[in-house]
JSON list of C-alpha atoms in Angstrom, two decimals:
[
{"chain": "A", "resi": 1, "resn": "MET", "atom": "CA", "xyz": [-0.07, 0.09, -0.10]},
{"chain": "A", "resi": 2, "resn": "LEU", "atom": "CA", "xyz": [1.05, 3.51, -0.95]},
{"chain": "A", "resi": 3, "resn": "ILE", "atom": "CA", "xyz": [-0.44, 6.73, 0.30]},
{"chain": "A", "resi": 4, "resn": "ARG", "atom": "CA", "xyz": [0.62, 9.79, -1.60]},
{"chain": "A", "resi": 5, "resn": "ASP", "atom": "CA", "xyz": [-0.79, 13.27, -2.76]},
{"chain": "A", "resi": 6, "resn": "PHE", "atom": "CA", "xyz": [-3.62, 12.88, -5.33]},
{"chain": "A", "resi": 7, "resn": "THR", "atom": "CA", "xyz": [-3.76, 14.26, -8.68]},
{"chain": "A", "resi": 8, "resn": "ALA", "atom": "CA", "xyz": [-5.68, 15.44, -11.34]},
{"chain": "A", "resi": 9, "resn": "ASP", "atom": "CA", "xyz": [-5.35, 12.16, -13.24]},
{"chain": "A", "resi": 10, "resn": "ASP", "atom": "CA", "xyz": [-6.98, 10.68, -9.81]},
{"chain": "A", "resi": 11, "resn": "MET", "atom": "CA", "xyz": [-10.33, 12.07, -10.63]},
{"chain": "A", "resi": 12, "resn": "PRO", "atom": "CA", "xyz": [-12.16, 9.27, -12.04]},
{"chain": "A", "resi": 13, "resn": "GLN", "atom": "CA", "xyz": [-11.27, 6.94, -9.40]},
{"chain": "A", "resi": 14, "resn": "ILE", "atom": "CA", "xyz": [-11.83, 9.35, -6.50]},
{"chain": "A", "resi": 15, "resn": "ILE", "atom": "CA", "xyz": [-15.38, 10.46, -7.80]},
{"chain": "A", "resi": 16, "resn": "ALA", "atom": "CA", "xyz": [-16.11, 6.69, -8.06]},
{"chain": "A", "resi": 17, "resn": "LEU", "atom": "CA", "xyz": [-14.99, 6.21, -4.43]},
{"chain": "A", "resi": 18, "resn": "GLY", "atom": "CA", "xyz": [-16.87, 9.00, -3.83]},
{"chain": "A", "resi": 19, "resn": "ARG", "atom": "CA", "xyz": [-20.38, 7.95, -4.97]},
{"chain": "A", "resi": 20, "resn": "GLN", "atom": "CA", "xyz": [-19.49, 4.92, -3.13]},
{"chain": "A", "resi": 21, "resn": "MET", "atom": "CA", "xyz": [-19.37, 7.05, 0.32]},
{"chain": "A", "resi": 22, "resn": "HIS", "atom": "CA", "xyz": [-21.83, 9.09, -0.82]},
{"chain": "A", "resi": 23, "resn": "LYS", "atom": "CA", "xyz": [-24.26, 6.06, -1.68]},
{"chain": "A", "resi": 24, "resn": "GLU", "atom": "CA", "xyz": [-23.45, 4.43, 1.98]},
{"chain": "A", "resi": 25, "resn": "SER", "atom": "CA", "xyz": [-23.78, 7.67, 4.43]},
{"chain": "A", "resi": 26, "resn": "SER", "atom": "CA", "xyz": [-26.26, 9.76, 5.80]},
{"chain": "A", "resi": 27, "resn": "TYR", "atom": "CA", "xyz": [-25.67, 12.14, 2.48]},
{"chain": "A", "resi": 28, "resn": "ASN", "atom": "CA", "xyz": [-27.45, 9.43, 0.41]},
{"chain": "A", "resi": 29, "resn": "GLY", "atom": "CA", "xyz": [-30.90, 10.65, 0.09]},
{"chain": "A", "resi": 30, "resn": "LEU", "atom": "CA", "xyz": [-28.74, 14.46, -1.59]},
{"chain": "A", "resi": 31, "resn": "ASP", "atom": "CA", "xyz": [-27.57, 15.06, -4.35]},
{"chain": "A", "resi": 32, "resn": "PHE", "atom": "CA", "xyz": [-24.05, 13.73, -5.77]},
{"chain": "A", "resi": 33, "resn": "ASP", "atom": "CA", "xyz": [-22.74, 15.62, -8.90]},
{"chain": "A", "resi": 34, "resn": "ASP", "atom": "CA", "xyz": [-19.35, 14.99, -10.36]},
{"chain": "A", "resi": 35, "resn": "ASP", "atom": "CA", "xyz": [-18.75, 18.31, -11.48]},
{"chain": "A", "resi": 36, "resn": "THR", "atom": "CA", "xyz": [-19.19, 19.99, -8.31]},
{"chain": "A", "resi": 37, "resn": "VAL", "atom": "CA", "xyz": [-16.86, 17.35, -6.51]},
{"chain": "A", "resi": 38, "resn": "MET", "atom": "CA", "xyz": [-14.27, 18.21, -9.61]},
{"chain": "A", "resi": 39, "resn": "ASP", "atom": "CA", "xyz": [-14.80, 21.88, -9.34]},
{"chain": "A", "resi": 40, "resn": "LEU", "atom": "CA", "xyz": [-13.81, 21.22, -5.15]},
{"chain": "A", "resi": 41, "resn": "ALA", "atom": "CA", "xyz": [-10.72, 19.28, -6.01]},
{"chain": "A", "resi": 42, "resn": "ASP", "atom": "CA", "xyz": [-9.38, 21.88, -7.93]},
{"chain": "A", "resi": 43, "resn": "GLN", "atom": "CA", "xyz": [-9.54, 24.24, -5.36]},
{"chain": "A", "resi": 44, "resn": "TRP", "atom": "CA", "xyz": [-8.01, 21.46, -3.10]},
{"chain": "A", "resi": 45, "resn": "LEU", "atom": "CA", "xyz": [-4.95, 20.82, -5.45]},
{"chain": "A", "resi": 46, "resn": "SER", "atom": "CA", "xyz": [-4.56, 24.99, -6.22]},
{"chain": "A", "resi": 47, "resn": "ASN", "atom": "CA", "xyz": [-3.92, 25.41, -2.44]},
{"chain": "A", "resi": 48, "resn": "PRO", "atom": "CA", "xyz": [-1.91, 22.74, -1.15]},
{"chain": "A", "resi": 49, "resn": "GLU", "atom": "CA", "xyz": [-0.75, 25.19, 1.42]},
{"chain": "A", "resi": 50, "resn": "ILE", "atom": "CA", "xyz": [-4.59, 24.84, 2.97]},
{"chain": "A", "resi": 51, "resn": "TYR", "atom": "CA", "xyz": [-5.50, 21.41, 2.01]},
{"chain": "A", "resi": 52, "resn": "PHE", "atom": "CA", "xyz": [-4.35, 17.91, 2.85]},
{"chain": "A", "resi": 53, "resn": "CYS", "atom": "CA", "xyz": [-5.36, 15.73, -0.64]},
{"chain": "A", "resi": 54, "resn": "ARG", "atom": "CA", "xyz": [-3.94, 11.90, 0.00]},
{"chain": "A", "resi": 55, "resn": "VAL", "atom": "CA", "xyz": [-5.15, 8.72, -1.46]},
{"chain": "A", "resi": 56, "resn": "ALA", "atom": "CA", "xyz": [-4.33, 4.99, -0.29]},
{"chain": "A", "resi": 57, "resn": "GLU", "atom": "CA", "xyz": [-3.18, 3.06, -3.14]},
{"chain": "A", "resi": 58, "resn": "ASP", "atom": "CA", "xyz": [-2.70, -0.50, -4.05]},
{"chain": "A", "resi": 59, "resn": "LYS", "atom": "CA", "xyz": [0.26, -2.35, -5.60]},
{"chain": "A", "resi": 60, "resn": "GLN", "atom": "CA", "xyz": [-2.19, -2.52, -9.20]},
{"chain": "A", "resi": 61, "resn": "LYS", "atom": "CA", "xyz": [-2.58, 1.22, -8.64]},
{"chain": "A", "resi": 62, "resn": "GLU", "atom": "CA", "xyz": [-6.49, 1.12, -7.37]},
{"chain": "A", "resi": 63, "resn": "ILE", "atom": "CA", "xyz": [-7.13, 3.49, -5.27]},
{"chain": "A", "resi": 64, "resn": "PHE", "atom": "CA", "xyz": [-8.98, 2.60, -1.94]},
{"chain": "A", "resi": 65, "resn": "GLY", "atom": "CA", "xyz": [-8.77, 5.39, 0.38]},
{"chain": "A", "resi": 66, "resn": "MET", "atom": "CA", "xyz": [-8.93, 8.90, 0.32]},
{"chain": "A", "resi": 67, "resn": "TYR", "atom": "CA", "xyz": [-8.43, 11.97, 3.08]},
{"chain": "A", "resi": 68, "resn": "VAL", "atom": "CA", "xyz": [-8.85, 15.42, 2.30]},
{"chain": "A", "resi": 69, "resn": "GLY", "atom": "CA", "xyz": [-8.75, 18.20, 5.21]},
{"chain": "A", "resi": 70, "resn": "LEU", "atom": "CA", "xyz": [-7.89, 21.72, 5.38]},
{"chain": "A", "resi": 71, "resn": "ILE", "atom": "CA", "xyz": [-6.02, 23.97, 8.09]},
{"chain": "A", "resi": 72, "resn": "SER", "atom": "CA", "xyz": [-7.60, 27.01, 8.95]},
{"chain": "A", "resi": 73, "resn": "SER", "atom": "CA", "xyz": [-7.98, 29.61, 12.08]},
{"chain": "A", "resi": 74, "resn": "TYR", "atom": "CA", "xyz": [-10.66, 29.67, 14.81]},
{"chain": "A", "resi": 75, "resn": "TYR", "atom": "CA", "xyz": [-13.11, 32.30, 14.05]},
{"chain": "A", "resi": 76, "resn": "PHE", "atom": "CA", "xyz": [-11.74, 33.34, 17.78]},
{"chain": "A", "resi": 77, "resn": "GLY", "atom": "CA", "xyz": [-8.33, 33.38, 17.66]},
{"chain": "A", "resi": 78, "resn": "LYS", "atom": "CA", "xyz": [-5.40, 32.89, 15.57]},
{"chain": "A", "resi": 79, "resn": "ASP", "atom": "CA", "xyz": [-4.35, 28.96, 16.79]},
{"chain": "A", "resi": 80, "resn": "LEU", "atom": "CA", "xyz": [-4.60, 26.93, 13.55]},
{"chain": "A", "resi": 81, "resn": "VAL", "atom": "CA", "xyz": [-6.59, 24.10, 13.57]},
{"chain": "A", "resi": 82, "resn": "ALA", "atom": "CA", "xyz": [-6.94, 20.78, 10.82]},
{"chain": "A", "resi": 83, "resn": "ASN", "atom": "CA", "xyz": [-10.13, 19.60, 9.93]},
{"chain": "A", "resi": 84, "resn": "ASP", "atom": "CA", "xyz": [-11.24, 16.53, 7.77]},
{"chain": "A", "resi": 85, "resn": "LEU", "atom": "CA", "xyz": [-13.57, 17.25, 5.35]},
{"chain": "A", "resi": 86, "resn": "LEU", "atom": "CA", "xyz": [-13.34, 13.53, 4.22]},
{"chain": "A", "resi": 87, "resn": "LEU", "atom": "CA", "xyz": [-11.79, 10.51, 4.94]},
{"chain": "A", "resi": 88, "resn": "PHE", "atom": "CA", "xyz": [-13.25, 7.18, 3.24]},
{"chain": "A", "resi": 89, "resn": "VAL", "atom": "CA", "xyz": [-11.71, 3.46, 3.19]},
{"chain": "A", "resi": 90, "resn": "ALA", "atom": "CA", "xyz": [-13.31, 1.31, 0.56]},
{"chain": "A", "resi": 91, "resn": "PRO", "atom": "CA", "xyz": [-16.21, -1.51, 2.38]},
{"chain": "A", "resi": 92, "resn": "ASP", "atom": "CA", "xyz": [-13.75, -3.78, 1.34]},
{"chain": "A", "resi": 93, "resn": "ARG", "atom": "CA", "xyz": [-10.53, -2.45, 2.84]},
{"chain": "A", "resi": 94, "resn": "ARG", "atom": "CA", "xyz": [-11.53, -1.84, 5.88]},
{"chain": "A", "resi": 95, "resn": "GLY", "atom": "CA", "xyz": [-9.69, -3.21, 8.83]},
{"chain": "A", "resi": 96, "resn": "SER", "atom": "CA", "xyz": [-6.21, -2.46, 6.87]},
{"chain": "A", "resi": 97, "resn": "ILE", "atom": "CA", "xyz": [-4.34, -0.09, 8.28]},
{"chain": "A", "resi": 98, "resn": "ALA", "atom": "CA", "xyz": [-5.12, 2.50, 5.46]},
{"chain": "A", "resi": 99, "resn": "ALA", "atom": "CA", "xyz": [-7.18, 4.35, 7.63]},
{"chain": "A", "resi": 100, "resn": "VAL", "atom": "CA", "xyz": [-4.56, 4.67, 10.60]},
{"chain": "A", "resi": 101, "resn": "LYS", "atom": "CA", "xyz": [-1.92, 5.64, 7.86]},
{"chain": "A", "resi": 102, "resn": "LEU", "atom": "CA", "xyz": [-4.18, 8.30, 6.32]},
{"chain": "A", "resi": 103, "resn": "ILE", "atom": "CA", "xyz": [-4.94, 9.48, 9.94]},
{"chain": "A", "resi": 104, "resn": "LYS", "atom": "CA", "xyz": [-1.07, 9.85, 10.91]},
{"chain": "A", "resi": 105, "resn": "GLU", "atom": "CA", "xyz": [-0.04, 11.43, 7.75]},
{"chain": "A", "resi": 106, "resn": "PHE", "atom": "CA", "xyz": [-2.63, 14.16, 8.32]},
{"chain": "A", "resi": 107, "resn": "GLU", "atom": "CA", "xyz": [-1.45, 15.01, 11.66]},
{"chain": "A", "resi": 108, "resn": "GLN", "atom": "CA", "xyz": [2.00, 14.98, 11.01]},
{"chain": "A", "resi": 109, "resn": "TRP", "atom": "CA", "xyz": [0.99, 17.53, 8.09]},
{"chain": "A", "resi": 110, "resn": "ALA", "atom": "CA", "xyz": [-1.17, 19.36, 10.65]},
{"chain": "A", "resi": 111, "resn": "LYS", "atom": "CA", "xyz": [1.73, 19.98, 13.34]},
{"chain": "A", "resi": 112, "resn": "ASP", "atom": "CA", "xyz": [4.25, 20.87, 10.12]},
{"chain": "A", "resi": 113, "resn": "LYS", "atom": "CA", "xyz": [1.79, 23.70, 9.14]},
{"chain": "A", "resi": 114, "resn": "GLY", "atom": "CA", "xyz": [1.83, 24.85, 13.18]},
{"chain": "A", "resi": 115, "resn": "ALA", "atom": "CA", "xyz": [-1.92, 23.59, 13.85]},
{"chain": "A", "resi": 116, "resn": "ALA", "atom": "CA", "xyz": [-2.64, 23.35, 17.29]},
{"chain": "A", "resi": 117, "resn": "GLU", "atom": "CA", "xyz": [-5.03, 20.84, 17.50]},
{"chain": "A", "resi": 118, "resn": "VAL", "atom": "CA", "xyz": [-6.38, 18.31, 14.81]},
{"chain": "A", "resi": 119, "resn": "ARG", "atom": "CA", "xyz": [-10.19, 18.09, 15.17]},
{"chain": "A", "resi": 120, "resn": "PRO", "atom": "CA", "xyz": [-11.78, 15.29, 12.77]},
{"chain": "A", "resi": 121, "resn": "ALA", "atom": "CA", "xyz": [-15.33, 14.28, 12.56]},
{"chain": "A", "resi": 122, "resn": "LEU", "atom": "CA", "xyz": [-17.69, 12.23, 11.80]},
{"chain": "A", "resi": 123, "resn": "SER", "atom": "CA", "xyz": [-21.07, 13.13, 9.97]},
{"chain": "A", "resi": 124, "resn": "THR", "atom": "CA", "xyz": [-21.82, 10.23, 7.55]},
{"chain": "A", "resi": 125, "resn": "GLY", "atom": "CA", "xyz": [-23.54, 7.91, 10.65]},
{"chain": "A", "resi": 126, "resn": "VAL", "atom": "CA", "xyz": [-20.98, 5.08, 9.11]},
{"chain": "A", "resi": 127, "resn": "LYS", "atom": "CA", "xyz": [-19.63, 2.85, 11.58]},
{"chain": "A", "resi": 128, "resn": "VAL", "atom": "CA", "xyz": [-19.79, 5.55, 14.30]},
{"chain": "A", "resi": 129, "resn": "GLU", "atom": "CA", "xyz": [-18.70, 3.20, 16.89]},
{"chain": "A", "resi": 130, "resn": "GLU", "atom": "CA", "xyz": [-15.60, 1.54, 15.47]},
{"chain": "A", "resi": 131, "resn": "THR", "atom": "CA", "xyz": [-14.94, 5.08, 14.34]},
{"chain": "A", "resi": 132, "resn": "LYS", "atom": "CA", "xyz": [-15.00, 6.50, 17.79]},
{"chain": "A", "resi": 133, "resn": "GLN", "atom": "CA", "xyz": [-12.46, 3.50, 18.97]},
{"chain": "A", "resi": 134, "resn": "LEU", "atom": "CA", "xyz": [-10.17, 4.15, 16.23]},
{"chain": "A", "resi": 135, "resn": "TYR", "atom": "CA", "xyz": [-9.63, 7.83, 17.08]},
{"chain": "A", "resi": 136, "resn": "GLU", "atom": "CA", "xyz": [-9.49, 7.03, 20.73]},
{"chain": "A", "resi": 137, "resn": "ALA", "atom": "CA", "xyz": [-7.01, 4.20, 19.92]},
{"chain": "A", "resi": 138, "resn": "LEU", "atom": "CA", "xyz": [-5.03, 7.07, 18.35]},
{"chain": "A", "resi": 139, "resn": "GLY", "atom": "CA", "xyz": [-5.55, 9.29, 20.97]},
{"chain": "A", "resi": 140, "resn": "TYR", "atom": "CA", "xyz": [-8.42, 11.50, 20.57]},
{"chain": "A", "resi": 141, "resn": "GLU", "atom": "CA", "xyz": [-11.19, 12.60, 22.49]},
{"chain": "A", "resi": 142, "resn": "ALA", "atom": "CA", "xyz": [-14.74, 12.69, 21.50]},
{"chain": "A", "resi": 143, "resn": "VAL", "atom": "CA", "xyz": [-15.53, 16.15, 22.11]},
{"chain": "A", "resi": 144, "resn": "GLY", "atom": "CA", "xyz": [-19.32, 16.40, 20.52]},
{"chain": "A", "resi": 145, "resn": "PHE", "atom": "CA", "xyz": [-22.38, 15.76, 18.17]},
{"chain": "A", "resi": 146, "resn": "THR", "atom": "CA", "xyz": [-23.40, 16.02, 14.52]},
{"chain": "A", "resi": 147, "resn": "PHE", "atom": "CA", "xyz": [-27.03, 16.62, 14.17]},
{"chain": "A", "resi": 148, "resn": "ASN", "atom": "CA", "xyz": [-29.09, 16.58, 11.28]},
{"chain": "A", "resi": 149, "resn": "LYS", "atom": "CA", "xyz": [-32.52, 17.40, 10.26]},
{"chain": "A", "resi": 150, "resn": "ARG", "atom": "CA", "xyz": [-34.27, 17.10, 6.74]},
{"chain": "A", "resi": 151, "resn": "LEU", "atom": "CA", "xyz": [-36.11, 19.86, 5.56]}
]
């Protein structure tokens, strides 16, 4: 397994993974638009000082995991915080070390950027307890909830 920056050439595989993530998540009743994802990816790839964009790839060059995060200041001060936008590992590859490696690379990236904290979240509703246990095993503390109300 290789963890590496993703590129524009990876977008067909990333969009396919994104569709898979969307389908199994709490967002599955909402629209998924390839063009929107492409536009966002262009922003991410054009701003590497702000965005962390990595994939997990197997020996056959199949992308099966991805992580996008960003760094910004808090609204109340100058300290930097690193938040995730998405973390996904294909269901048939869960239980591998891929998620841990992606998280650890994000942590190092955040540290290198001067972040005071890393604050990932879980809003997909997928494997909630398992994800909580993973983050806690990596030294994270659960500090809140995510709520949803469909209109």
